[in-house]
Tab-separated table of C-alpha atoms (C1' of nucleotides) in Angstrom:
chain	number	residue	atom	x	y	z
A	1	MET	CA	21.342	-12.809	4.807
A	2	GLU	CA	22.304	-16.419	5.220
A	3	SER	CA	22.266	-16.600	8.969
A	4	ARG	CA	21.145	-14.644	11.928
A	5	GLU	CA	24.763	-14.065	12.894
A	6	GLU	CA	25.399	-12.047	9.800
A	7	LEU	CA	23.204	-9.247	11.015
A	8	THR	CA	25.983	-7.780	13.079
A	9	SER	CA	28.347	-7.336	10.181
A	10	VAL	CA	25.652	-6.141	7.815
A	11	LEU	CA	24.777	-3.407	10.283
A	12	ARG	CA	28.299	-2.476	11.273
A	13	ASN	CA	29.423	-2.197	7.700
A	14	LYS	CA	27.129	0.748	7.278
A	15	GLY	CA	27.724	2.319	10.646
A	16	PHE	CA	24.501	1.055	12.195
A	17	ARG	CA	24.420	-0.443	15.653
A	18	LEU	CA	23.291	-3.790	16.904
A	19	THR	CA	20.674	-3.132	19.540
A	20	PRO	CA	18.618	-5.589	21.565
A	21	GLN	CA	15.504	-4.307	19.804
A	22	ARG	CA	16.890	-5.037	16.356
A	23	GLU	CA	18.082	-8.453	17.418
A	24	LYS	CA	14.740	-9.316	18.933
A	25	ILE	CA	12.791	-8.239	15.877
A	26	LEU	CA	15.005	-10.188	13.510
A	27	ASP	CA	14.709	-13.140	15.870
A	28	ILE	CA	10.984	-13.098	15.488
A	29	PHE	CA	11.225	-13.207	11.721
A	30	TYR	CA	13.632	-16.124	11.890
A	31	THR	CA	11.299	-18.004	14.172
A	32	LEU	CA	8.402	-17.579	11.779
A	33	PRO	CA	7.456	-20.453	9.501
A	34	GLU	CA	8.947	-19.910	6.056
A	35	GLY	CA	6.740	-17.764	3.877
A	36	GLU	CA	4.993	-16.007	6.713
A	37	HIS	CA	4.864	-12.224	6.704
A	38	LEU	CA	4.019	-9.681	9.386
A	39	SER	CA	2.573	-6.210	9.438
A	40	ALA	CA	3.927	-3.706	11.941
A	41	GLU	CA	0.894	-4.411	14.053
A	42	ASP	CA	1.365	-8.182	13.872
A	43	LEU	CA	4.908	-7.645	15.012
A	44	GLN	CA	3.774	-5.495	17.938
A	45	ASN	CA	1.352	-8.203	19.015
A	46	ILE	CA	4.027	-10.867	18.988
A	47	LEU	CA	6.404	-8.614	20.907
A	48	ARG	CA	3.788	-7.830	23.503
A	49	ARG	CA	2.933	-11.490	23.890
A	50	GLU	CA	6.592	-12.225	24.542
A	51	ASN	CA	6.860	-9.337	26.993
A	52	SER	CA	9.340	-7.485	24.824
A	53	ASP	CA	8.399	-3.896	25.126
A	54	ILE	CA	9.566	-2.296	21.924
A	55	SER	CA	7.853	0.911	20.929
A	56	LEU	CA	5.809	1.044	17.772
A	57	ALA	CA	8.083	3.765	16.425
A	58	THR	CA	11.115	1.552	16.820
A	59	SER	CA	9.317	-1.321	15.156
A	60	TYR	CA	8.557	0.832	12.153
A	61	ARG	CA	12.084	2.180	12.068
A	62	THR	CA	13.568	-1.285	12.309
A	63	LEU	CA	11.343	-2.733	9.622
A	64	LYS	CA	12.323	0.060	7.259
A	65	LEU	CA	15.994	-0.301	8.069
A	66	LEU	CA	16.075	-4.057	7.634
A	67	ALA	CA	14.176	-3.729	4.378
A	68	SER	CA	16.618	-1.148	3.087
A	69	LEU	CA	19.464	-3.519	3.968
A	70	GLY	CA	17.830	-6.312	2.009
A	71	VAL	CA	17.202	-8.398	5.100
A	72	LEU	CA	13.450	-8.053	4.900
A	73	ARG	CA	11.211	-7.725	1.883
A	74	GLU	CA	8.405	-5.154	1.922
A	75	LEU	CA	5.095	-6.428	0.601
A	76	ALA	CA	2.020	-4.428	-0.386
A	77	PHE	CA	-1.099	-6.547	-0.586
A	78	ALA	CA	-4.689	-5.492	-0.941
A	79	GLU	CA	-4.919	-3.891	2.479
A	80	ASP	CA	-3.536	-0.463	3.197
A	81	HIS	CA	-0.666	-1.441	5.410
A	82	LYS	CA	2.590	-3.101	4.544
A	83	HIS	CA	3.846	-6.543	5.366
A	84	TYR	CA	7.393	-7.736	5.804
A	85	GLU	CA	9.021	-11.097	5.382
A	86	LEU	CA	12.541	-12.481	5.577
A	87	VAL	CA	14.470	-12.601	2.364
A	88	ARG	CA	15.684	-16.178	2.332
A	89	PHE	CA	18.328	-16.885	-0.227
A	90	GLU	CA	18.975	-20.427	0.921
A	91	SER	CA	15.817	-21.745	-0.624
A	92	GLY	CA	16.851	-20.491	-4.052
A	93	VAL	CA	13.378	-19.961	-5.396
A	94	GLN	CA	11.382	-17.184	-3.837
A	95	HIS	CA	7.772	-17.839	-3.055
A	96	GLN	CA	4.982	-15.689	-4.406
A	97	HIS	CA	1.532	-14.830	-3.116
A	98	ILE	CA	-2.033	-15.445	-4.109
A	99	ILE	CA	-4.356	-13.103	-2.265
A	100	CYS	CA	-8.086	-13.252	-1.634
A	101	VAL	CA	-9.494	-9.788	-2.220
A	102	GLU	CA	-12.542	-10.632	-0.152
A	103	CYS	CA	-11.172	-11.958	3.121
A	104	GLY	CA	-7.547	-10.917	2.750
A	105	SER	CA	-6.156	-14.412	3.256
A	106	THR	CA	-2.990	-15.272	1.376
A	107	GLU	CA	-1.375	-18.464	0.195
A	108	GLU	CA	2.135	-18.978	-1.066
A	109	PHE	CA	3.303	-20.662	-4.218
A	110	THR	CA	6.602	-20.942	-5.982
A	111	CYS	CA	7.219	-20.394	-9.630
A	112	VAL	CA	10.676	-21.055	-10.977
A	113	GLU	CA	10.213	-19.026	-14.138
A	114	VAL	CA	9.569	-15.766	-12.340
A	115	PHE	CA	13.174	-15.169	-11.484
A	116	GLN	CA	14.520	-15.874	-14.950
A	117	THR	CA	11.857	-13.698	-16.545
A	118	ALA	CA	12.613	-10.917	-14.108
A	119	VAL	CA	16.322	-10.975	-14.867
A	120	GLU	CA	15.708	-10.725	-18.588
A	121	ILE	CA	13.233	-7.901	-18.334
A	122	ALA	CA	15.345	-5.930	-15.900
A	123	GLN	CA	18.244	-6.248	-18.284
A	124	SER	CA	16.307	-4.976	-21.238
A	125	HIS	CA	15.128	-1.984	-19.212
A	126	GLU	CA	18.587	-1.339	-17.798
A	127	PHE	CA	17.293	-1.801	-14.275
A	128	GLU	CA	19.399	-3.210	-11.477
A	129	LEU	CA	17.025	-5.891	-10.219
A	130	ILE	CA	16.313	-6.009	-6.517
A	131	ASP	CA	13.214	-8.118	-6.225
A	132	ALA	CA	10.472	-9.692	-8.282
A	133	GLN	CA	6.977	-10.299	-7.016
A	134	LEU	CA	4.231	-12.111	-8.824
A	135	LYS	CA	0.914	-11.467	-7.167
A	136	LEU	CA	-2.364	-13.119	-8.012
A	137	PHE	CA	-5.607	-11.622	-6.816
A	138	GLY	CA	-8.795	-13.575	-6.640
A	139	ARG	CA	-11.359	-15.147	-4.394
A	140	CYS	CA	-10.450	-18.125	-2.276
A	141	LYS	CA	-12.524	-21.278	-2.134
A	142	ARG	CA	-14.131	-20.366	1.145
A	143	CYS	CA	-15.307	-16.969	-0.088
A	144	GLN	CA	-16.648	-18.451	-3.303
A	145	ASP	CA	-18.701	-20.929	-1.317
A	146	LYS	CA	-19.924	-18.216	0.992
A	147	THR	CA	-21.388	-16.159	-1.833
A	148	SER	CA	-22.946	-19.019	-3.712
A	149	ASN	CA	-25.087	-19.749	-0.682
A	150	LEU	CA	-26.452	-16.256	-0.453
A	151	PRO	CA	-29.988	-15.531	-1.607
A	152	VAL	CA	-30.143	-13.632	-4.884
B	1	MET	CA	-15.249	-3.097	-19.955
B	2	GLU	CA	-14.996	-3.011	-23.703
B	3	SER	CA	-16.310	0.461	-24.250
B	4	ARG	CA	-17.112	3.569	-22.367
B	5	GLU	CA	-20.798	3.086	-23.130
B	6	GLU	CA	-20.924	-0.100	-21.143
B	7	LEU	CA	-20.497	1.756	-17.919
B	8	THR	CA	-24.176	2.554	-17.731
B	9	SER	CA	-25.294	-1.037	-17.798
B	10	VAL	CA	-22.517	-2.228	-15.514
B	11	LEU	CA	-23.658	0.283	-12.935
B	12	ARG	CA	-27.379	-0.178	-13.353
B	13	ASN	CA	-27.110	-3.927	-13.108
B	14	LYS	CA	-26.015	-3.546	-9.547
B	15	GLY	CA	-28.335	-0.726	-8.596
B	16	PHE	CA	-25.724	2.009	-8.874
B	17	ARG	CA	-26.389	5.269	-10.621
B	18	LEU	CA	-24.723	6.958	-13.522
B	19	THR	CA	-23.668	10.387	-12.307
B	20	PRO	CA	-21.776	13.111	-14.115
B	21	GLN	CA	-18.899	12.640	-11.675
B	22	ARG	CA	-18.560	8.956	-12.448
B	23	GLU	CA	-18.753	9.600	-16.161
B	24	LYS	CA	-16.131	12.308	-15.977
B	25	ILE	CA	-13.712	10.203	-13.983
B	26	LEU	CA	-14.036	7.244	-16.310
B	27	ASP	CA	-13.602	9.623	-19.211
B	28	ILE	CA	-10.283	10.712	-17.838
B	29	PHE	CA	-9.049	7.162	-17.615
B	30	TYR	CA	-10.114	6.482	-21.198
B	31	THR	CA	-8.288	9.556	-22.392
B	32	LEU	CA	-5.067	8.434	-20.723
B	33	PRO	CA	-2.364	6.801	-22.830
B	34	GLU	CA	-2.548	3.022	-22.468
B	35	GLY	CA	-0.623	1.809	-19.457
B	36	GLU	CA	-0.818	5.025	-17.514
B	37	HIS	CA	-2.070	4.956	-13.951
B	38	LEU	CA	-3.266	7.660	-11.581
B	39	SER	CA	-3.293	8.165	-7.856
B	40	ALA	CA	-6.283	9.851	-6.256
B	41	GLU	CA	-4.218	12.999	-6.096
B	42	ASP	CA	-3.196	12.781	-9.755
B	43	LEU	CA	-6.849	12.455	-10.609
B	44	GLN	CA	-7.747	15.500	-8.532
B	45	ASN	CA	-5.098	17.516	-10.328
B	46	ILE	CA	-6.411	16.567	-13.728
B	47	LEU	CA	-9.971	17.327	-12.656
B	48	ARG	CA	-8.988	20.696	-11.303
B	49	ARG	CA	-7.080	21.505	-14.462
B	50	GLU	CA	-10.203	20.739	-16.482
B	51	ASN	CA	-12.364	22.783	-14.137
B	52	SER	CA	-14.342	19.753	-13.042
B	53	ASP	CA	-14.947	20.260	-9.410
B	54	ILE	CA	-15.336	16.823	-7.966
B	55	SER	CA	-14.674	16.460	-4.273
B	56	LEU	CA	-11.797	14.333	-3.118
B	57	ALA	CA	-14.201	12.122	-1.201
B	58	THR	CA	-16.148	11.382	-4.359
B	59	SER	CA	-12.965	10.644	-6.251
B	60	TYR	CA	-11.971	8.089	-3.651
B	61	ARG	CA	-15.442	6.603	-3.595
B	62	THR	CA	-15.554	6.376	-7.361
B	63	LEU	CA	-12.126	4.806	-7.663
B	64	LYS	CA	-13.103	2.160	-5.138
B	65	LEU	CA	-16.403	1.517	-6.831
B	66	LEU	CA	-14.961	1.207	-10.306
B	67	ALA	CA	-12.251	-1.068	-8.997
B	68	SER	CA	-14.797	-3.287	-7.298
B	69	LEU	CA	-16.701	-3.467	-10.576
B	70	GLY	CA	-13.579	-4.554	-12.409
B	71	VAL	CA	-13.432	-1.400	-14.483
B	72	LEU	CA	-10.257	-0.156	-12.839
B	73	ARG	CA	-7.341	-2.078	-11.414
B	74	GLU	CA	-5.902	-1.066	-8.064
B	75	LEU	CA	-2.108	-0.978	-7.962
B	76	ALA	CA	0.151	-0.773	-4.918
B	77	PHE	CA	3.664	0.307	-5.792
B	78	ALA	CA	6.474	1.345	-3.492
B	79	GLU	CA	4.819	4.526	-2.272
B	80	ASP	CA	2.137	4.549	0.349
B	81	HIS	CA	-0.765	5.503	-1.828
B	82	LYS	CA	-2.633	3.528	-4.418
B	83	HIS	CA	-2.761	3.920	-8.155
B	84	TYR	CA	-5.529	3.013	-10.531
B	85	GLU	CA	-5.555	2.103	-14.185
B	86	LEU	CA	-8.145	0.984	-16.722
B	87	VAL	CA	-8.563	-2.738	-17.134
B	88	ARG	CA	-8.284	-3.146	-20.895
B	89	PHE	CA	-9.355	-6.499	-22.141
B	90	GLU	CA	-9.045	-5.574	-25.803
B	91	SER	CA	-5.291	-5.711	-25.735
B	92	GLY	CA	-5.302	-9.318	-24.532
B	93	VAL	CA	-1.996	-9.223	-22.739
B	94	GLN	CA	-1.859	-7.093	-19.618
B	95	HIS	CA	1.168	-4.982	-19.053
B	96	GLN	CA	3.252	-5.280	-15.925
B	97	HIS	CA	5.415	-2.818	-14.033
B	98	ILE	CA	9.054	-2.377	-13.218
B	99	ILE	CA	9.512	0.108	-10.416
B	100	CYS	CA	12.529	2.082	-9.290
B	101	VAL	CA	12.668	1.956	-5.507
B	102	GLU	CA	14.848	5.033	-5.430
B	103	CYS	CA	13.010	7.603	-7.507
B	104	GLY	CA	9.637	5.864	-7.799
B	105	SER	CA	9.556	5.945	-11.582
B	106	THR	CA	7.824	3.056	-13.306
B	107	GLU	CA	8.051	1.466	-16.723
B	108	GLU	CA	5.695	-0.993	-18.327
B	109	PHE	CA	6.453	-4.282	-19.949
B	110	THR	CA	4.376	-7.145	-21.206
B	111	CYS	CA	4.960	-10.769	-20.510
B	112	VAL	CA	2.743	-13.288	-22.237
B	113	GLU	CA	3.540	-16.109	-19.833
B	114	VAL	CA	2.221	-14.332	-16.778
B	115	PHE	CA	-1.408	-14.911	-17.607
B	116	GLN	CA	-1.052	-18.603	-18.379
B	117	THR	CA	0.990	-19.166	-15.246
B	118	ALA	CA	-1.568	-17.288	-13.199
B	119	VAL	CA	-4.452	-19.370	-14.487
B	120	GLU	CA	-2.695	-22.604	-13.632
B	121	ILE	CA	-1.708	-21.547	-10.155
B	122	ALA	CA	-5.133	-20.146	-9.354
B	123	GLN	CA	-6.646	-23.421	-10.424
B	124	SER	CA	-4.391	-25.493	-8.234
B	125	HIS	CA	-5.242	-23.283	-5.259
B	126	GLU	CA	-8.955	-23.283	-6.037
B	127	PHE	CA	-8.931	-19.503	-6.395
B	128	GLU	CA	-11.216	-17.651	-8.757
B	129	LEU	CA	-8.627	-15.520	-10.531
B	130	ILE	CA	-9.302	-11.793	-10.791
B	131	ASP	CA	-5.960	-10.309	-11.673
B	132	ALA	CA	-2.283	-11.126	-11.917
B	133	GLN	CA	0.474	-8.624	-11.370
B	134	LEU	CA	4.148	-9.196	-11.876
B	135	LYS	CA	6.163	-6.456	-10.271
B	136	LEU	CA	9.873	-5.961	-10.531
B	137	PHE	CA	11.661	-3.701	-8.104
B	138	GLY	CA	15.056	-2.287	-8.793
B	139	ARG	CA	17.045	0.806	-9.576
B	140	CYS	CA	16.623	2.541	-12.881
B	141	LYS	CA	19.516	3.556	-15.086
B	142	ARG	CA	19.379	7.158	-14.023
B	143	CYS	CA	19.563	6.340	-10.308
B	144	GLN	CA	22.407	3.890	-10.860
B	145	ASP	CA	24.373	6.589	-12.648
B	146	LYS	CA	23.578	9.081	-9.942
B	147	THR	CA	25.066	6.926	-7.181
B	148	SER	CA	28.141	5.863	-9.078
B	149	ASN	CA	29.163	9.512	-9.303
B	150	LEU	CA	28.946	10.081	-5.607
B	151	PRO	CA	32.131	10.288	-3.555
B	152	VAL	CA	32.761	7.214	-1.429
C	1	DA	C1'	32.953	10.530	24.431
C	2	DT	C1'	29.953	10.653	20.839
C	3	DA	C1'	27.008	9.443	17.525
C	4	DA	C1'	23.371	6.346	16.914
C	5	DC	C1'	19.121	4.602	18.997
C	6	DT	C1'	14.883	4.509	21.701
C	7	DG	C1'	10.383	5.948	23.519
C	8	DC	C1'	7.047	9.210	23.746
C	9	DA	C1'	3.828	12.191	21.897
C	10	DA	C1'	2.712	15.082	18.414
C	11	DA	C1'	2.508	15.452	13.353
C	12	DC	C1'	1.418	13.631	8.833
C	13	DA	C1'	-0.468	11.551	4.735
C	14	DA	C1'	-3.811	8.833	2.617
C	15	DT	C1'	-8.242	7.393	2.948
C	16	DT	C1'	-12.899	6.843	5.079
C	17	DT	C1'	-17.179	8.287	7.120
C	18	DG	C1'	-21.425	10.916	9.173
C	19	DC	C1'	-24.588	13.883	7.857
C	20	DA	C1'	-27.361	17.247	5.486
C	21	DT	C1'	-28.494	18.168	0.891
C	22	DC	C1'	-29.065	16.997	-3.923
C	23	DC	C1'	-30.196	14.357	-8.002
C	24	DT	C1'	-30.909	9.933	-10.796
C	25	DT	C1'	-34.248	6.688	-11.555
D	1	DA	C1'	-40.961	9.948	-4.130
D	2	DA	C1'	-37.154	7.574	-2.557
D	3	DG	C1'	-32.933	5.851	-2.133
D	4	DG	C1'	-28.437	6.382	-4.001
D	5	DA	C1'	-24.723	10.041	-4.542
D	6	DT	C1'	-22.279	14.230	-3.390
D	7	DG	C1'	-19.668	17.678	-0.657
D	8	DC	C1'	-17.952	19.095	3.420
D	9	DA	C1'	-15.565	18.534	7.523
D	10	DA	C1'	-14.373	15.601	11.056
D	11	DA	C1'	-12.552	11.072	12.074
D	12	DT	C1'	-9.536	7.052	11.305
D	13	DT	C1'	-5.631	4.360	10.001
D	14	DG	C1'	-0.985	3.584	9.059
D	15	DT	C1'	3.298	5.647	9.431
D	16	DT	C1'	6.831	9.281	10.330
D	17	DT	C1'	9.280	12.688	13.055
D	18	DG	C1'	11.202	16.041	16.765
D	19	DC	C1'	13.197	15.838	20.846
D	20	DA	C1'	15.130	14.575	25.275
D	21	DG	C1'	17.178	10.950	27.400
D	22	DT	C1'	19.801	6.344	26.719
D	23	DT	C1'	23.244	3.161	25.003
D	24	DA	C1'	26.459	0.721	21.737
D	25	DT	C1'	30.911	1.459	19.969
DNA sequence: ATAACTGCAAACAATTTGCATCCTT
DNA sequence: AAGGATGCAAATTGTTTGCAGTTAT
């Protein structure tokens, strides 16, 4: 997905339709700062704020569809709901996430080796590689400080 | 968690109790072949098969507890339920997963660089590192073959 | 015209929780 | 004895689905 305009052809190629809802949702992802990801609920909040009334069911359906088309990437963090982010090929190197298991905050980082490693491993397992995600779990600075101040 | 016996002290240190249920569940994980992971439902099935009647609620509570104690690692794959596996320090290098998004099957691989990379990145982000997971998503050989036989 | 799409509400699956009872410590 | 743990059932959360009406192609 190099540009927003491509969505039309990606959809049509598979017999899907371009609806205002799908356009709007993709729009929101394109407007997001690079590296930011949304849960279905986050998305609903943004839509509501912008007075776009798209039902929750449609949001879920659209997120799934766009993920299956490779437009969005589905992310599972520590929480029990999924997040989605734009797959951006332009930047070349995908960013990865470091997640605080205590407060749920995430930060992005990039790691050039991940992709090369992934390609090699997928090859040796005869997998057709779709995506590689390196996730680090830990406690962020703020949460570390919080605990160290607590009485023992 | 170097040995099963340590569980007692790990629990007691934090004021938790050693119950037959917790022992049994940990036992099951120790009996598993290295690298194997269970969902709460998998665990229930094994328990039932062995005539250990532990309620589902207790299984969930125990999995969460052991994960929070660092005894088990919580894994989120493509499906919408979690998996758990033993954290084995003995082996030094943690294994990672390659997951087929079509049939859900997983294979393990090891990658020595992951840990070193993780340590460096955590440091630069001031995170206290707990775990690093490299996940590859793709389509396994079997599913590739399946599709290529389909009529277009 | 006709399939695909949407919104709604009901259904589901995975997980959590309140509470009475039970059992480690 | 006392507080943590369990089992049960009810509640919650995140997500999916059936269906009737709507809309892109």
